Each structure stands twice: as C-alpha cells, then as structure tokens.
Coordinates of C-alpha atoms and ligand atoms in Angstrom, one line a residue:
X503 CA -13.6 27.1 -1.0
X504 CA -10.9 24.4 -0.7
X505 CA -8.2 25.1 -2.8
X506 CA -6.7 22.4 -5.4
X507 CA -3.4 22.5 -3.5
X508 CA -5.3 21.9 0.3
X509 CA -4.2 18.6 0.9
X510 CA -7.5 16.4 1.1
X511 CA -5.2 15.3 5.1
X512 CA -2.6 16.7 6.6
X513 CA -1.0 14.8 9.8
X514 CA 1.3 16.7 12.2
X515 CA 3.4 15.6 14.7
X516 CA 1.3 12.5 16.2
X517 CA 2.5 10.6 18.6
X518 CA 0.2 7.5 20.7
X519 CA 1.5 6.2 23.7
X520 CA -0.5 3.2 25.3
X521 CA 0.3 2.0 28.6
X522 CA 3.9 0.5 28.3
X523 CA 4.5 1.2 24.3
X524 CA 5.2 4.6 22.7
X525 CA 3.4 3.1 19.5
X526 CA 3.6 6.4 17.4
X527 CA 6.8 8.8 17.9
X528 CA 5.7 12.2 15.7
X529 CA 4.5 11.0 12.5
X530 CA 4.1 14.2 10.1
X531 CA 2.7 13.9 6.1
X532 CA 0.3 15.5 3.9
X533 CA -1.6 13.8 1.5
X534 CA -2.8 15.2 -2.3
X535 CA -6.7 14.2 -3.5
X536 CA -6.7 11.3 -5.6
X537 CA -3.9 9.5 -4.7
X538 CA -3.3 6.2 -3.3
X539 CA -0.9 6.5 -0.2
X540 CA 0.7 3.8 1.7
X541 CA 1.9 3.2 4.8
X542 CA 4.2 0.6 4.8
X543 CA 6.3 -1.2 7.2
X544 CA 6.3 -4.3 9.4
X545 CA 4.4 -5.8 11.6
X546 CA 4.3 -3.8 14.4
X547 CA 5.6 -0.5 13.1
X548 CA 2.3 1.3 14.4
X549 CA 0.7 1.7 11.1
X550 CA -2.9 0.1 12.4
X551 CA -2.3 2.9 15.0
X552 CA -1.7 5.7 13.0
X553 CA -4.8 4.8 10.3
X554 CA -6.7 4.2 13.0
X555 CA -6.2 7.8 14.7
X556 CA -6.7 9.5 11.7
X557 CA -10.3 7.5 11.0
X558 CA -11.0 8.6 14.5
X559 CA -11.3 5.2 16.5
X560 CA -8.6 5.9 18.5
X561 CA -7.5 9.0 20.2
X562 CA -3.8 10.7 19.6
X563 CA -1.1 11.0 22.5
X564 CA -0.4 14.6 21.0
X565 CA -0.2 15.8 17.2
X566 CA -3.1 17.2 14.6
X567 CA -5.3 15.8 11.7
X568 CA -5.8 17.9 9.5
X569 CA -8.9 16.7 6.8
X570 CA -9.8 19.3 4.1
X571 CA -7.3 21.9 5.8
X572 CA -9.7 21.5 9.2
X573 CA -9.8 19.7 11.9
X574 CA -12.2 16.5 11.5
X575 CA -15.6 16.9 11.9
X576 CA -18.1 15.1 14.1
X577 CA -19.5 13.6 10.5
X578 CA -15.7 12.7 9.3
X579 CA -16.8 9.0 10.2
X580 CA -19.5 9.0 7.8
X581 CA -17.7 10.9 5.4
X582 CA -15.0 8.6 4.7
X583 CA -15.2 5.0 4.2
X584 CA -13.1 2.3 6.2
X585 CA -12.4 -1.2 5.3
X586 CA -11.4 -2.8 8.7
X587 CA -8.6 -5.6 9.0
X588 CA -11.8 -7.9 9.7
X589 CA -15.6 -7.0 10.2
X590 CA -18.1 -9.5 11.6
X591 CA -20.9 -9.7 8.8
X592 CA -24.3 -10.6 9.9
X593 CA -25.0 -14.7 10.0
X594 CA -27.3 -16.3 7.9
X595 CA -27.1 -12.7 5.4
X596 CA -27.0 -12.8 1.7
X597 CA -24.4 -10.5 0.3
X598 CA -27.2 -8.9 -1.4
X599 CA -29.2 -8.5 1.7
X600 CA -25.5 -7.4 3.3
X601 CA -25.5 -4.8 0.8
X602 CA -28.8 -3.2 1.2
X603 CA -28.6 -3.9 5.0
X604 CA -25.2 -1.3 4.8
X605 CA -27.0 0.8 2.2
X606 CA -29.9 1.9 5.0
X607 CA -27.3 3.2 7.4
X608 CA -26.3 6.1 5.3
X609 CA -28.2 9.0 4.1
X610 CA -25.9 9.7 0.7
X611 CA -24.7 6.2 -1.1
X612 CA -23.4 4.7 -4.3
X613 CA -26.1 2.8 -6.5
X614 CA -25.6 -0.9 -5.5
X615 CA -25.8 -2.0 -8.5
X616 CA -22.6 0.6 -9.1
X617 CA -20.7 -1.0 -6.0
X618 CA -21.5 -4.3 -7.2
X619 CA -19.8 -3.7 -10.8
X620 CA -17.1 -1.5 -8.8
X621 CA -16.4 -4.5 -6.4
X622 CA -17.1 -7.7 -9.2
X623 CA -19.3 -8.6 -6.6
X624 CA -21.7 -10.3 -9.4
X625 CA -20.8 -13.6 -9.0
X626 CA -21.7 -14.1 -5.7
X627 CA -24.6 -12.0 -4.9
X628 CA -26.6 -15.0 -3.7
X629 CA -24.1 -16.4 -1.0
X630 CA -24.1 -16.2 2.4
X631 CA -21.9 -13.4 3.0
X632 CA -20.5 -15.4 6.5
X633 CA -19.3 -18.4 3.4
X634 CA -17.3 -16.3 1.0
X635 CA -13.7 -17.3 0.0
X636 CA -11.0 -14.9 1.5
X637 CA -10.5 -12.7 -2.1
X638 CA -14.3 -12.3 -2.4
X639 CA -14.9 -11.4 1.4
X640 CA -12.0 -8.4 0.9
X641 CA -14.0 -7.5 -2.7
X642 CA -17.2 -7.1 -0.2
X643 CA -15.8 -5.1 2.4
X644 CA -14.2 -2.8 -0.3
X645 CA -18.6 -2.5 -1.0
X646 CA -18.9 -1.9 2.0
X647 CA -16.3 1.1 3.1
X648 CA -17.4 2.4 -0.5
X649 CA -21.5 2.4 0.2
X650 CA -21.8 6.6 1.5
X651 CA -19.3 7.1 -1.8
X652 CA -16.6 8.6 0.4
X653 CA -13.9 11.0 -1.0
X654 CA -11.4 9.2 1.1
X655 CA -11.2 5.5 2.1
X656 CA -8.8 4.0 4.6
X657 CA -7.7 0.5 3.4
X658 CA -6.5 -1.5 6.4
X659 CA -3.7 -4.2 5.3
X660 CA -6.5 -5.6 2.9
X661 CA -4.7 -8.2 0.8
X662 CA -3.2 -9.9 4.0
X663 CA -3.6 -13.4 3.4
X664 CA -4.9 -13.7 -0.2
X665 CA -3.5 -15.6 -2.8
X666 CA -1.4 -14.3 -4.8
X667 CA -4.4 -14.2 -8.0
X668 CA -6.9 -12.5 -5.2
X669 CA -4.4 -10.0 -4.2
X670 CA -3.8 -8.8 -7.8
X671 CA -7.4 -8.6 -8.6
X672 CA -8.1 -6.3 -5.6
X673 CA -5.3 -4.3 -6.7
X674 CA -7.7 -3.2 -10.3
X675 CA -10.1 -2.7 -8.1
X676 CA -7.9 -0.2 -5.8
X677 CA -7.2 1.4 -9.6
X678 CA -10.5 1.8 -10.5
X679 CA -11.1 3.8 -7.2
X680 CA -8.7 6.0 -7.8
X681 CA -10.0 6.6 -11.5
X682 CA -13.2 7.8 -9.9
X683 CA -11.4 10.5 -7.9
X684 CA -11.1 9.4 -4.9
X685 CA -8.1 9.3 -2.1
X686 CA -7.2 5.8 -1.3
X687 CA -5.4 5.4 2.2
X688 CA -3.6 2.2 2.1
X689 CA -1.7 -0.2 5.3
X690 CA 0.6 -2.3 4.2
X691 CA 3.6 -5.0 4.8
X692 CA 3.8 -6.3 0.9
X693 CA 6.5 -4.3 -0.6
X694 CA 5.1 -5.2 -4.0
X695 CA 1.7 -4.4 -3.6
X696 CA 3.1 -0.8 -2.6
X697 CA 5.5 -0.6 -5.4
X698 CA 2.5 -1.1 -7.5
X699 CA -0.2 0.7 -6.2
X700 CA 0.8 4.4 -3.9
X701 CA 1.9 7.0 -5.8
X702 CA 3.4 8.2 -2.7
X703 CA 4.5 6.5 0.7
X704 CA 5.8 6.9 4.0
X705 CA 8.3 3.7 5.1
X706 CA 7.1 2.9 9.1
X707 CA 9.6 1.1 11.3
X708 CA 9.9 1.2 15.5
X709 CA 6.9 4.2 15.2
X710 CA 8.8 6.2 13.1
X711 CA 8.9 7.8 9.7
X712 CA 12.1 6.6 7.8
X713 CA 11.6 8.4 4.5
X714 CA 8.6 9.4 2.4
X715 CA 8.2 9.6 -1.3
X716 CA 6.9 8.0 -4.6
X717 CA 8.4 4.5 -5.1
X718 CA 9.9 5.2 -7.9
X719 CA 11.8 8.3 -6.3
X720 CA 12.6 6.8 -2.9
X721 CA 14.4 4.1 -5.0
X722 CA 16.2 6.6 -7.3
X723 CA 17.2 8.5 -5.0
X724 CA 18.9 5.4 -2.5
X725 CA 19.3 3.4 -4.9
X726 CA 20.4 4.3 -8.3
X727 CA 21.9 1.5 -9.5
X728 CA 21.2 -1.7 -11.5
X729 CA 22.5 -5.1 -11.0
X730 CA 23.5 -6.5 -14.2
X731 CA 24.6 -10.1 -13.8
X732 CA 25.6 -12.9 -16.0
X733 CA 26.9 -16.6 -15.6
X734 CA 30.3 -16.2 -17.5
X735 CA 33.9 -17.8 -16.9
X736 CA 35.2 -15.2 -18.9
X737 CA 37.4 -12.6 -16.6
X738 CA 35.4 -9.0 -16.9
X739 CA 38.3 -6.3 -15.4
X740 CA 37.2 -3.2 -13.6
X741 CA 38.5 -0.9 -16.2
X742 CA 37.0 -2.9 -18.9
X743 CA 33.4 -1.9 -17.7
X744 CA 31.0 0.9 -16.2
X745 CA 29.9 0.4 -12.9
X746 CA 31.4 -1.9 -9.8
X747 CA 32.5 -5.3 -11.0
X748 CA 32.5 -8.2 -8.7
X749 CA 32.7 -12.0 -9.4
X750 CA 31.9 -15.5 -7.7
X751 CA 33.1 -18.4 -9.1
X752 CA 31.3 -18.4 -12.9
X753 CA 29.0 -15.5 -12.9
X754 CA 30.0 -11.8 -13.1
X755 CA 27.4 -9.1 -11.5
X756 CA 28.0 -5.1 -12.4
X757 CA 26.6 -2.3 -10.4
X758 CA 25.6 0.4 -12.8
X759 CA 24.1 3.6 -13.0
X760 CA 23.7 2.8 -17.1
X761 CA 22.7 -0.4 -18.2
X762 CA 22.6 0.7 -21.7
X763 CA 26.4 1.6 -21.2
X764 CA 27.0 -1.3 -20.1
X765 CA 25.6 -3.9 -22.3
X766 CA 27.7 -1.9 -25.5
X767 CA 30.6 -2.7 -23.5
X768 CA 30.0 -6.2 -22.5
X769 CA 29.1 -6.8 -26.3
X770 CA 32.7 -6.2 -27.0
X771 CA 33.6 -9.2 -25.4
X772 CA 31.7 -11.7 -27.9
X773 CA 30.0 -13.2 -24.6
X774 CA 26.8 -16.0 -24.6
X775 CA 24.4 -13.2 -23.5
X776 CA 21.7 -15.9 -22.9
X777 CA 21.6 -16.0 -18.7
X778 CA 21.8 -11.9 -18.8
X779 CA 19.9 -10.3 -16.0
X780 CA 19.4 -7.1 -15.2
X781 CA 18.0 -6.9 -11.6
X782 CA 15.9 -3.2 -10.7
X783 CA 16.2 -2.7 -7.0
X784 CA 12.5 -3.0 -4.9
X785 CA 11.2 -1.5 -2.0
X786 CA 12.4 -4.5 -0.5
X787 CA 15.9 -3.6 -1.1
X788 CA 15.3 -0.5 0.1
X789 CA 13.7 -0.9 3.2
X790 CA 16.9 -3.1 4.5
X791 CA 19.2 -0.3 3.3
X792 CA 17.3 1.9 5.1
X793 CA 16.7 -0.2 8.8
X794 CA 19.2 -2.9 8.3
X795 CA 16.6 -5.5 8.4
X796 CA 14.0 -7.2 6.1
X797 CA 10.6 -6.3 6.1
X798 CA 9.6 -9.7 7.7
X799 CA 12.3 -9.8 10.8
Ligands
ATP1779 N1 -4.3 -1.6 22.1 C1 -3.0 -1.7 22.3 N2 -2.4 -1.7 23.5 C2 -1.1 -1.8 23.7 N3 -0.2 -1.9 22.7 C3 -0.7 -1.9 21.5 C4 -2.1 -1.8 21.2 N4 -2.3 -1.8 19.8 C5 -1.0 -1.9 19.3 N5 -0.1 -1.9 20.3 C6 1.4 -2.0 20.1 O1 1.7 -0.8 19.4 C7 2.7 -1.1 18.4 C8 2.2 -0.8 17.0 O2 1.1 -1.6 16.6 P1 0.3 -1.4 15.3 O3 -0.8 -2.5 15.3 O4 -0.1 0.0 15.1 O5 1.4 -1.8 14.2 P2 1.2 -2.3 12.7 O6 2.3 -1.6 11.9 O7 -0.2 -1.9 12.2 O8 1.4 -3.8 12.7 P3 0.5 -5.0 12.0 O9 1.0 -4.9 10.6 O10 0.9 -6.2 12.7 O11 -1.0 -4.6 12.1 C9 3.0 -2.6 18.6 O12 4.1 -2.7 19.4 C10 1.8 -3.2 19.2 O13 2.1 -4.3 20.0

C-alpha cells in the first residue's frame, strides 16, 4: 500500500540531450498528491521537455521517474491525463460529439455531464469544437485530459495566449481540480499565474533547476523586504527610519523588513500619506535576482 508520504512523482537526476542542445542538465524534485506544481521559466528553459519525459512522449538522456514510488507503468499514459500545448480536434465535431468521441477511448471516465460542469463547458456544447474562442478551446481540452479521471494531470503552458479574463477563469477551474484530489502538473512562463496557483515550484532557466519551493517561501526567503514608497519633498534621514532609505527627486522609497514599523515612524512626520505604496516583491522580482534577467529576455 502506498504510503501518504510516497510522493504521487519523484524525478531524479534527468537530463535530455538532443542532437546539438543539452536541453535538460539533472533536473531532481518530488512532488506531494494534491498539489498544483509548476514549472516555471522562459521560453526555452526545457520545461516542454522535462513534462513531456515524465508523461512518457519523449525518452530521457539519463535520470529516473518515479510515479507512485515505481517506475511508470505501460498504462501510466492512460492513467494520467495531458492537456497538450495544442491538439487537433476533429473538423466538422460538436463539442458534444468531441466529448463522447474522447469518452469511448477509455475504459474508466468522469460522467460528461460532471466534466462539462467541471470545465463550464455548458455554454457551448452545440459548437463546432474546430470554432471555439481561445478561453473556451483551453476549458475543452482541460475535458479532455480530465475524461479517464486521472489522479495526476500534466497542464502544458495552458493559458498562453488568453486574455487576461480567460486566463483567470481557467485558473478556478485549475482550483476546483485540486479540490477534487487530484495532482495538477503545471508549465509555465506567467509569473503570476504561478504565484497564484502552485503550492510549490521549481524556477527553470538554461536546463537547470535554480531553486524550488512554495511562492510564498522562495520570496521570503530571497526576498524579505517591502518597498514602501511615497511621493514626498520632505527629507526622510536614514536614522529617522527602519529599513534602507533612498530618494529621487520628490518621492522617498524604504526597504523594510516591517512595514508596520515603519509606517509608526513615518506618521511622526505629519506627512500627506495619500500616494503611499507599499510594493510586495513577485516571482518576477525574484526570478531576475536569481538569473540576472527578466523572465521574457
Ligand atoms: N525536438 C527538439 N530538437 C532539438 N532541440 C529541441 C527540441 N525540442 C526542444 N529543443 C530545444 O531544447 C531547449 C528546451 O526547449 P523546451 O521546449 O523544453 O523549453 P520550454 O521551457 O518548454 O520553452 P517554451 O516555453 O518555449 O515551450 C530549447 O533550446 C529548444 O530549442
């Protein structure tokens, strides 16, 4: 019997050469049941390469995967569920006929009628699958990687090119996943969409793991301060203050490590509080920190 702490994947030490690129240089986690992971990083940082080693389609230089404690099985493809970058849909298909066209492949499935509430799907049930607007194609394919109800499901960059209104609606869809109890394996560039969906995360760059954590503790822990900033012509001193002080012509910006401490002691300076700001560092920030470049370069 698995044991709650078997990790429901465990990668070690993978590494994908193809012919000129070494793609993937040792790439080592181990992921809990239930959570959303990311893998996040630029274009290019190999994370299409590792997902897609670990869902089987391509074939490690060297390293192990690990699902369940085990090495994969011949059924780990029908086990899990993948929603690719892009999938050709049949022409001319209904996304209802889509649906029950999927549903025949697969021995064990989710009701459609539960994929289509899981997905919001009811809207468009009646459309030509091949016509769907970008948002409602992604909420399909989500149907689709969900239809054998996989405990895991590998989410490839799904969001790329959405609105900003489609992108956040996917993301309650990723959360109700995840209330269901299942692992949610997630590729992705958008620092935000990380921040606000993987409970834990491994930061790609050049093929390589930089660091690994929850977003919340990678940022504590390189991170720790606030920005406090305010548009002021009154001269703040050092000493006066908590945290670093520096100043461009009208506006004054603190680095703190207590933003409560420092508020008190700007109040003692009878200041128009009005253009306060108090910036939290993102993953963003922390990703030039940690490579020196932005996630976009
Ligand atoms: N089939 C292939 N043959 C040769 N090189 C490849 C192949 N697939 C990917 N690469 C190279 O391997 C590196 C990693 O690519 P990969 O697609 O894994 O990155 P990624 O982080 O997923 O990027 P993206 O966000 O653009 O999908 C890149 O340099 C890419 O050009």
């Amino acid at each position: 019997m698995l044991e709650s702490t078997t990790p429901i994947l465990e990668v070690r030490n993978l590494t994908k050469h193809y012919r000129l690129v070494q793609a993937v240089k040792g790439i080592s986690f181990s992921i809990p049941t239930g959570i959303c992971f990311g893998l996040l990083g630029p274009n290019g940082a190999g994370k299409s390469t590792t997902i897609e080693m670990i869902e089987g389609i391509k074939k490690p230089s060297s390293g192990e995967i690990l699902y369940k404690g085990a090495p994969r099985g011949e059924d780990f493809a029908q086990q899990c569920g993948i929603q690719f970058q892009s999938t050709a849909l049949p022409d001319f298909l209904l996304v209802r006929e889509v649906l029950a066209l999927f549903h025949s492949f697969y021995d064990k499935t989710l009701a459609i009628d539960e994929l289509v509430t899981l997905c919001d799907l009811g809207e468009f049930l009646d459309q030509e699958a091949n016509r769907l607007s970008g948002g409602q194609k992604q909420r399909l394919l989500l149907a689709l990687a969900l239809i054998n109800d996989p405990e895991i499901v590998f989410l490839d960059e799904p969001t790329t090119g959405l609105d900003p209104q489609s992108r956040r609606r996917f993301w309650h869809l990723i959360d109700r996943i995840k209330k269901q109890g299942k692992t949610v394996i997630l590729t992705t560039h958008y620092m935000d969409e990380a921040e606000s969906l993987c409970d834990d995360l491994v930061i790609i760059d050049h093929g390589k793991i930089i660091d690994q954590g929850s977003p919340q503790a990678l940022l504590q822990k390189h991170l720790p301060h606030r920005q406090v900033s305010l548009h002021t012509e009154t001269v703040i001193e050092s000493a006066a203050v908590t945290g670093d002080v520096s100043a461009t012509p009208g506006v004054v910006t603190i680095d703190t490590l207590s933003v409560e401490k420092t508020l008190q002691e700007l109040m003692a300076f009878d200041l128009d509080l009005s253009t306060l700001r108090v910036h939290n560092p993102t993953l963003e920030d922390l990703f030039i920190k940690l490579t020196g470049h932005a996630l976009r370069d």
